[in-house]
Short mmCIF file of C-alpha atoms in Angstrom, two decimals:
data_model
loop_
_atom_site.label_atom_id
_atom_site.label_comp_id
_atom_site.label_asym_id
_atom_site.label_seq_id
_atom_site.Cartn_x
_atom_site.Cartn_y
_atom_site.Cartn_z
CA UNK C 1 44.49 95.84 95.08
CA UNK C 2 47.31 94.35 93.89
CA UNK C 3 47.60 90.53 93.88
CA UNK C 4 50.96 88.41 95.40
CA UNK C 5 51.13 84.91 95.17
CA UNK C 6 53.97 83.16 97.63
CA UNK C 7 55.28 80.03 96.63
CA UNK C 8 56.85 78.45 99.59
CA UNK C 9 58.56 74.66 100.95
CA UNK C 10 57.11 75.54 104.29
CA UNK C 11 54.75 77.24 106.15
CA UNK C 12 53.24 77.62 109.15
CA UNK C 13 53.05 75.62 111.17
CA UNK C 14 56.22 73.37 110.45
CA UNK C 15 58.82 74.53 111.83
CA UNK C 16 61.53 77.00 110.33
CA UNK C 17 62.96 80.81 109.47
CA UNK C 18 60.70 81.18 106.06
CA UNK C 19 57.68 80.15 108.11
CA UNK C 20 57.94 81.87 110.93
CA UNK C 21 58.77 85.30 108.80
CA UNK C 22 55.60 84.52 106.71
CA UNK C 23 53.29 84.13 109.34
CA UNK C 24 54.25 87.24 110.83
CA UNK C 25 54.48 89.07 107.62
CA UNK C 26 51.87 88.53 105.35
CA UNK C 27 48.85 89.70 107.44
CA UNK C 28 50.58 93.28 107.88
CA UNK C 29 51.23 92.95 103.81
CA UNK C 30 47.45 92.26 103.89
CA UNK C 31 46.96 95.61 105.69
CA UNK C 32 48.80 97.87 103.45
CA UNK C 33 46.36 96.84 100.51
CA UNK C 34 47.87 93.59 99.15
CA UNK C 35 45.73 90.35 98.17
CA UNK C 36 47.42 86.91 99.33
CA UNK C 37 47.62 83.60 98.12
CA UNK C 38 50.24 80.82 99.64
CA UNK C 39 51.13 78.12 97.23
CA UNK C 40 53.94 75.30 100.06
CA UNK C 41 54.55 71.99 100.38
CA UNK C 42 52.80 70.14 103.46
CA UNK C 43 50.20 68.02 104.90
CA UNK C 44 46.71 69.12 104.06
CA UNK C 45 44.95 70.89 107.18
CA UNK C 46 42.78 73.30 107.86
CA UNK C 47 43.86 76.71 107.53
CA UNK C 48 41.17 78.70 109.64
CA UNK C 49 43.33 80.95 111.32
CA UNK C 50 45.11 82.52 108.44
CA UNK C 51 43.14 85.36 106.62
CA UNK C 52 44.08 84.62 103.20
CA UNK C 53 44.24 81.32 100.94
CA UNK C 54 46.81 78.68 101.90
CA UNK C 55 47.01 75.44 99.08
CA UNK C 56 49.19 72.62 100.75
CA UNK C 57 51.03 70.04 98.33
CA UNK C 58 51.77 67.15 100.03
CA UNK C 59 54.91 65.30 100.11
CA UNK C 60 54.45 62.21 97.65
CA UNK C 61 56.79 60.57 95.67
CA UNK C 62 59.17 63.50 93.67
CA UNK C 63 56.99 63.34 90.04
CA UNK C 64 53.60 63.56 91.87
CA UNK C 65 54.63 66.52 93.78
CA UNK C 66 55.83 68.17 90.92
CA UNK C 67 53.58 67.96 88.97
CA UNK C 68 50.86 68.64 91.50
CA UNK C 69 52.59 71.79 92.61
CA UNK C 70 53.34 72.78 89.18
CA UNK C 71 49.33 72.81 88.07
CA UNK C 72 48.44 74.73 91.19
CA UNK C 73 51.18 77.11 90.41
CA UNK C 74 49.77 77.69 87.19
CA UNK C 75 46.85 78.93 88.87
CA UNK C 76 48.07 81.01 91.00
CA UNK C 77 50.83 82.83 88.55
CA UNK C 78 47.93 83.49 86.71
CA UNK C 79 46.12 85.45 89.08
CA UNK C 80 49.75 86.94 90.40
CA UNK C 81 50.88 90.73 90.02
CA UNK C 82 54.06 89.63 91.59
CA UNK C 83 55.49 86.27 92.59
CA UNK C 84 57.70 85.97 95.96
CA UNK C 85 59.18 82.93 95.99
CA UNK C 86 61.24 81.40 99.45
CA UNK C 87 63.21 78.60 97.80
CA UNK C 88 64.77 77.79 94.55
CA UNK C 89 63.35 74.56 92.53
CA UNK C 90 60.33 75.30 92.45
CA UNK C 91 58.19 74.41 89.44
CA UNK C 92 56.42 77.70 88.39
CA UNK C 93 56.16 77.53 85.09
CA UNK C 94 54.08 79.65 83.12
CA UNK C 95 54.17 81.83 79.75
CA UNK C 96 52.54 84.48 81.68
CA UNK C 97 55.70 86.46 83.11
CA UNK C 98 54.64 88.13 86.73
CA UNK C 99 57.65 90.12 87.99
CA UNK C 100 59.28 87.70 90.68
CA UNK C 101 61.33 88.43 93.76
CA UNK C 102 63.20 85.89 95.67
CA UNK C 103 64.48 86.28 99.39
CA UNK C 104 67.68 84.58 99.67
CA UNK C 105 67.82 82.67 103.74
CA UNK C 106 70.94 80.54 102.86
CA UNK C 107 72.52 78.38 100.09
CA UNK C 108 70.30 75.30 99.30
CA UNK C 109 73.00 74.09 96.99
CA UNK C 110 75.16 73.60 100.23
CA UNK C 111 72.40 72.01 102.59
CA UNK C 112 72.02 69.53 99.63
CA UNK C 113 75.00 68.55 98.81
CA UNK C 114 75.55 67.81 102.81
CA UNK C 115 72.60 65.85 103.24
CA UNK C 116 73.42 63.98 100.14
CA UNK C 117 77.06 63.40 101.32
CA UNK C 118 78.98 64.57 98.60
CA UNK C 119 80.82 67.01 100.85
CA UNK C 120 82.09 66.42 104.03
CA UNK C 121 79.89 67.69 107.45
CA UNK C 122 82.75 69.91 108.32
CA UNK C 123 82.66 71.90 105.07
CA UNK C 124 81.48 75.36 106.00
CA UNK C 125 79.18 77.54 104.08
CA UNK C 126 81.96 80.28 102.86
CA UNK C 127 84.55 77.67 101.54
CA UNK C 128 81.70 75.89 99.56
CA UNK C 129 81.57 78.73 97.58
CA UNK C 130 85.15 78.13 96.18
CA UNK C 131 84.54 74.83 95.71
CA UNK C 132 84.79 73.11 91.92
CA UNK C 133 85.51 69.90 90.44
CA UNK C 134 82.23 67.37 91.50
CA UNK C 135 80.13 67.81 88.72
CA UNK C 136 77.46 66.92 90.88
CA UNK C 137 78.30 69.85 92.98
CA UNK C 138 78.87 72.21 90.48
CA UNK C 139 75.28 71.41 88.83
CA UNK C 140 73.99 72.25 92.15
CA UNK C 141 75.51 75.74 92.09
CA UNK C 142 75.18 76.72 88.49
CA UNK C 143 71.45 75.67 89.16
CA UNK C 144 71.00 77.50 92.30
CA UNK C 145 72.97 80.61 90.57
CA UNK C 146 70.54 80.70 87.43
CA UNK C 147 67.28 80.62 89.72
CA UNK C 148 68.35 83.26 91.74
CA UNK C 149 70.28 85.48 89.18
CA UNK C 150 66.94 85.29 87.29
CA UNK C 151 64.92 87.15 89.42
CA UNK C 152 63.43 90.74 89.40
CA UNK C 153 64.66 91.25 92.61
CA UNK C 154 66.05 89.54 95.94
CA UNK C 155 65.79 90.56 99.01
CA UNK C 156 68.81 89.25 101.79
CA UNK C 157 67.85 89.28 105.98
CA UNK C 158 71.66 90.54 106.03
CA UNK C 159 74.65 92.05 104.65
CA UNK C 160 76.29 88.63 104.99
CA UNK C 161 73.63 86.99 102.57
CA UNK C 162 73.68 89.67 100.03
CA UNK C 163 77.67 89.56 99.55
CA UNK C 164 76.98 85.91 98.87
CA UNK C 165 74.14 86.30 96.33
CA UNK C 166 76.17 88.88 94.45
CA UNK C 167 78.95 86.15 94.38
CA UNK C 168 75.80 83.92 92.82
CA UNK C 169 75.73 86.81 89.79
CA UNK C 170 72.65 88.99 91.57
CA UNK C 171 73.38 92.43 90.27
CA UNK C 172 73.74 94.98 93.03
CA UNK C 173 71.24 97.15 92.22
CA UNK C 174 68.25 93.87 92.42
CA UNK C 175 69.19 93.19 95.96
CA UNK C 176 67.66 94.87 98.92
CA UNK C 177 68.84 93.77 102.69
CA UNK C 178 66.00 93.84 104.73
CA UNK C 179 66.58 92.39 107.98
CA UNK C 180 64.35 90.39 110.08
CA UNK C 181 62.30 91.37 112.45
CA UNK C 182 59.47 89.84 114.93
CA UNK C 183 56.41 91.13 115.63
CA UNK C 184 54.46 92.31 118.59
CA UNK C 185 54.22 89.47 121.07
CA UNK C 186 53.48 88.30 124.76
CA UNK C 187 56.56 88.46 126.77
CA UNK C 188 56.83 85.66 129.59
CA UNK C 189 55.51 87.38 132.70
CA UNK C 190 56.42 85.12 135.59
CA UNK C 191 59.61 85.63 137.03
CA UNK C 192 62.76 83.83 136.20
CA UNK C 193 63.24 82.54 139.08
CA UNK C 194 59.88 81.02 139.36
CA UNK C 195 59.77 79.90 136.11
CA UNK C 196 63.39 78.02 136.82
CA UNK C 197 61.81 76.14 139.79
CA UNK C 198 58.64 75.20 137.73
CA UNK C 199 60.86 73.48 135.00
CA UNK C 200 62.87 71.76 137.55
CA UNK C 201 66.58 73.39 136.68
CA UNK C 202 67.20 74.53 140.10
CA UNK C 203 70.22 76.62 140.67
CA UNK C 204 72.28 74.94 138.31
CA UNK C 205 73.95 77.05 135.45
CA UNK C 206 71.59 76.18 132.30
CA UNK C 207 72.23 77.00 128.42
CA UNK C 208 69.41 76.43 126.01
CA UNK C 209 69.73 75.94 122.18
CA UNK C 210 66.91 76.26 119.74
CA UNK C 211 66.92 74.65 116.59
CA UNK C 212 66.58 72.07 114.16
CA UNK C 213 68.72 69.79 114.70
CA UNK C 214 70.85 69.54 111.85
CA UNK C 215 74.71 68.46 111.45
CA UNK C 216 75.67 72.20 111.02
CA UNK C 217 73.85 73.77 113.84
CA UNK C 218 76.44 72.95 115.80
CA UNK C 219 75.13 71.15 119.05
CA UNK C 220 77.93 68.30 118.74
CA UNK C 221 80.28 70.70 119.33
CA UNK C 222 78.26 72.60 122.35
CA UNK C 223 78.02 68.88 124.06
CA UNK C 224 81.42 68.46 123.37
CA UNK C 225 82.14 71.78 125.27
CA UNK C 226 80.27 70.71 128.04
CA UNK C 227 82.19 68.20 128.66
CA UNK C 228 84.62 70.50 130.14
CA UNK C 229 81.90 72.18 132.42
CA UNK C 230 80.81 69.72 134.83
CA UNK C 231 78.21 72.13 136.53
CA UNK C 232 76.71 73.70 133.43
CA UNK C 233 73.01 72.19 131.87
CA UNK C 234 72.05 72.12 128.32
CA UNK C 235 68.44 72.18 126.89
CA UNK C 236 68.02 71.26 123.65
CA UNK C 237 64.56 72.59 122.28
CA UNK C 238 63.86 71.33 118.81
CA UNK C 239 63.70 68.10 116.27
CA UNK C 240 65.48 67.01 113.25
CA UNK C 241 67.12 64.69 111.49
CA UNK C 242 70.01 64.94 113.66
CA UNK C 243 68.48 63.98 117.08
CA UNK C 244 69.32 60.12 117.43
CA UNK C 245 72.85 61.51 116.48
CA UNK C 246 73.06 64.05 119.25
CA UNK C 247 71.00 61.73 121.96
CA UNK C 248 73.75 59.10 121.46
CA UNK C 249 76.62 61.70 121.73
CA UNK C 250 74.80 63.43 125.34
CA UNK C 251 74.95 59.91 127.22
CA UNK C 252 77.88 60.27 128.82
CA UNK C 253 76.84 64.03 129.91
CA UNK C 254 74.04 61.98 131.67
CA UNK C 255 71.14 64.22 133.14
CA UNK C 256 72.57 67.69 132.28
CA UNK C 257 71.44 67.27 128.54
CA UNK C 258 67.63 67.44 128.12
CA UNK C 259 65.98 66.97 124.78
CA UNK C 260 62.67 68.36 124.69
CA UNK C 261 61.90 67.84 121.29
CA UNK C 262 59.58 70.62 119.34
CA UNK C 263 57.78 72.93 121.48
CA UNK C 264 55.33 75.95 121.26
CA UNK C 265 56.11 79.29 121.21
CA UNK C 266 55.27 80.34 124.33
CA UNK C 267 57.29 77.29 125.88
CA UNK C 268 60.32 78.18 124.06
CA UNK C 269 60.28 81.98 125.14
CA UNK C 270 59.34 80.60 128.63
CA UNK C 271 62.58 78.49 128.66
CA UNK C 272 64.53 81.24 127.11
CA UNK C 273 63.59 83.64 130.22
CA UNK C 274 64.62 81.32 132.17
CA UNK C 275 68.08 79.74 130.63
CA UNK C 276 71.30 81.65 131.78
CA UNK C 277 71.91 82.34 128.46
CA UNK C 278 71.21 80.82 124.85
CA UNK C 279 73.38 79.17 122.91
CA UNK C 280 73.59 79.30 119.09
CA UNK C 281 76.93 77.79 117.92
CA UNK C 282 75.95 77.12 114.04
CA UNK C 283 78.31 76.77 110.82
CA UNK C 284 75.97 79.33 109.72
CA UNK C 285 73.08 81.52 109.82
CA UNK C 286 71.41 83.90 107.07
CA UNK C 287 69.62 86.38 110.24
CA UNK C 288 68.36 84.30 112.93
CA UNK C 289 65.00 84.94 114.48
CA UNK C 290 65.99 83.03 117.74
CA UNK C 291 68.99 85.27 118.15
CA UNK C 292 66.32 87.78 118.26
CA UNK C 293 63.69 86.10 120.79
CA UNK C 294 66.39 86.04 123.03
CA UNK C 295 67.30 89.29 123.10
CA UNK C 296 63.81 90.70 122.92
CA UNK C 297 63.14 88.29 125.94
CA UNK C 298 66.26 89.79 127.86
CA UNK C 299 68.13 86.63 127.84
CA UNK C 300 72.21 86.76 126.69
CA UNK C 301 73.28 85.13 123.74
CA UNK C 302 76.17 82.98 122.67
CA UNK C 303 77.00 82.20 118.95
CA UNK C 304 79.71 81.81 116.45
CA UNK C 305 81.10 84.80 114.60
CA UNK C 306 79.40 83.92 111.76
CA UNK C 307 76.78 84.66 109.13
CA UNK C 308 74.31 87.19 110.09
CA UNK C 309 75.15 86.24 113.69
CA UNK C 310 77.57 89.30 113.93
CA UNK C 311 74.95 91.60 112.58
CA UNK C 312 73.29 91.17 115.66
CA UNK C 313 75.10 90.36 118.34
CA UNK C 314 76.95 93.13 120.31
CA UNK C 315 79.75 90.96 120.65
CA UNK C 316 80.59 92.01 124.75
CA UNK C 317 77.56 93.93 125.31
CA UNK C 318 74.46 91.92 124.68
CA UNK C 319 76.26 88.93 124.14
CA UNK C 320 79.43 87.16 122.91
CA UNK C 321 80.82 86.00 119.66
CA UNK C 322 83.35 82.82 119.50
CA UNK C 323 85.23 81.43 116.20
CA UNK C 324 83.51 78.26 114.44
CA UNK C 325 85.16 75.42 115.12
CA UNK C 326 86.79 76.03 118.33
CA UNK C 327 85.97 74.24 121.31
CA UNK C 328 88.46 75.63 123.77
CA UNK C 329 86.77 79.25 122.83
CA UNK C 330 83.41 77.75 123.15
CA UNK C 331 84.08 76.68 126.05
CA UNK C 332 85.47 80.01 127.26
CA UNK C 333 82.89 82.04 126.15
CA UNK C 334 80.03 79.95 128.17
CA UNK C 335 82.39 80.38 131.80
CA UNK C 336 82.52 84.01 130.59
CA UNK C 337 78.44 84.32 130.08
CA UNK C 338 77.55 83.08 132.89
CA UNK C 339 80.24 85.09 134.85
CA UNK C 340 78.69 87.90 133.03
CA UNK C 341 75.35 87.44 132.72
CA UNK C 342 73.66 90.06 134.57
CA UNK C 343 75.62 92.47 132.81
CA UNK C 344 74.59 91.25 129.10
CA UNK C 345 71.18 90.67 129.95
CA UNK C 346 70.95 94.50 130.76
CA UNK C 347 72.31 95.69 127.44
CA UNK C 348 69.68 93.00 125.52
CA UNK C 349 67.59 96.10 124.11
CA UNK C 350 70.79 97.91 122.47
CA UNK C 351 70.47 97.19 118.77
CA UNK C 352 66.95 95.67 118.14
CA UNK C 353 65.38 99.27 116.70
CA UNK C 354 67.47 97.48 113.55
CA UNK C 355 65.08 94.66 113.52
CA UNK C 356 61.68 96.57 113.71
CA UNK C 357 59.28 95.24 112.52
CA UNK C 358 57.60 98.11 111.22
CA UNK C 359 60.58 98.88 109.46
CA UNK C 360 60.77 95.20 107.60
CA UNK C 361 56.80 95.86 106.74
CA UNK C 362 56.95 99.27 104.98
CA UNK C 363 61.00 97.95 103.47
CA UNK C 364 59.46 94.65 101.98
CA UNK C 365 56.21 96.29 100.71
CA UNK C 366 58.39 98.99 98.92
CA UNK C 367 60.28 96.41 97.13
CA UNK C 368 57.00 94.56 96.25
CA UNK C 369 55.59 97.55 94.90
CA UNK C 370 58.61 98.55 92.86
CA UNK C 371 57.99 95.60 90.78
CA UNK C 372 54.51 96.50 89.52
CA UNK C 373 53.85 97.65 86.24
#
């Protein structure tokens, strides 16, 4: 059987895209004859539940973490046939060279050089890429560039991310687009409206937004839209660094903003049943698996034409698409999805045979296997 080890920031159950896909991936892996081992960063807990090895390093000061992460990846890469990795930086050293493959969910060089200031909040994704001159910048992109360019093989949730990794010096013929997919899973059965009245939202028109709340996911600019709508709610499920931010910037909107901070699973599909539509207005996203809840769940989306986003949205049939930064658009296309909902909830299905998830399974064990000796 042959052996993977994944070396992860995150996993399950903190809160995130590369969590959420491993938890739902690596137990079907498991099933086609793979052996599993989970190397992330986190608080120590017990890991009961998941049917394969899971060794947490907690978050310490920077050289402890290292170096504790670095030891246990020595371990593990030399146990490894193959070595998928979910985030650049990572200290897996070794002299023993297992083929590695890295899946690409965004540019890290970006998100750091945002949370670190050096580049302004309004600085999108796609024009960060042409950006020179900060050497502390251009470190961060040479670095991220190396890492990836390095690898066996990458694999990209979408067409979007792989023209971006080939800008990063990937050769086209080591990346594979394999898009994202969800499992199998229990679909809210209570009806909407009933499920409306138990959460107290009443008739009003209601939007919900799910995600961590970070400057470029956008939710400034869907409170400043509402601004506009004097009728329309907004739920905001999720945590982040961002939250004191946003709750300071939804006082004057009063009692149509909710925060709800993080929630389960089930309550966030619950509350996506029962939204008008869902709202998704980020600077970015690589393939977004709450785009896809909603749809599975039969709820409309709304999100900005970019990233992956337009990969999956049926812009006028399933949803709608509206340019990032534009609030007079935004706040068009939320009176037109809620004129229309009925409509766009009806055409949810069309499209999601792309995201499969027996089709992600047998793609991403192919590429796995390709890289064995």
């Amino acid at each position: 059987m042959p052996k993977l080890l994944v070396a992860s920031g995150i996993f399950y159950p903190e809160p995130g895209g590369p969590a959420t896909y491993l938890r739902a991936l690596l137990p079907a892996l498991q099933k086609r004859g793979w052996q599993v081992r989970v190397l992330t960063y986190g608080a120590s807990q017990a890991d009961g539940d998941c049917p394969y090895p899971v060794k947490r390093i907690e978050r310490k000061s920077y050289p402890l973490r290292l170096a504790t992460y670095a030891l246990a990846a020595h371990r593990g890469l030399a146990w490894a046939d193959v070595v998928y990795s979910h985030t650049i930086d990572l200290p897996l050293w070794t002299r023993r060279r297992a083929p590695r493959i890295m899946k690409v969910v965004g540019d890290q060089a970006w998100e750091r050089c945002l949370r670190k200031g050096w580049i302004p909040p309004e600085l999108g994704i796609d024009d960060f890429q042409q950006l020179a001159g900060d050497w502390r910048i251009d470190w961060q992109k040479r670095s991220r560039s190396r890492q990836v360019a390095a690898q066996d093989a990458v694999i990209a949730p979408s067409m979007y991310l792989r023209d971006m990794a080939l800008g990063w010096g990937v050769g086209p013929a080591n990346i594979h687009v394999i898009y994202n997919a969800l499992p199998a899973m229990e679909l809210p059965s209570e009806p909407r409206h009933s499920l409306r009245a138990r959460l107290g939202w009443g008739d009003a028109p209601t939007l919900l937004t799910v995600a961590r709340l970070q400057r470029w996911k956008g939710i400034d600019h869907l409170l400043e839209a509402l601004a506009g709508l004097p009728d329309v709610r907004l739920v905001v499920a999720g945590d982040g660094p961002d939250r004191a931010r946003l709750e300071g910037l939804a006082l004057p909107l009063g009692e149509r903003v909710q925060f709800t901070g993080r929630l389960p699973a089930a309550d966030v599909l619950r509350r996506m049943k029962a939204a008008d539509g869902v709202a998704l207005y980020s600077a970015y996203e690589g393939l977004s698996h709450t785009l896809l809840e909603s749809l599975r769940v039969g709820t409309p989306v709304l999100a900005s034409a970019v990233g992956g986003n337009v990969e999956v949205v049926k812009a006028g049939i399933n949803g709608l698409l509206v340019p990032h930064v534009d609030i007079a658009a935004l706040r068009a296309g939320i009176v037109e999805l809620l004129a229309r909902r009925a409509e766009l909830a009806a055409n949810t299905p069309l499209g999601l045979e792309k995201f499969a998830f027996d089709r992600m399974v047998a793609a991403t064990d192919a590429t796995l296997r390709s890289l064995l000796a």
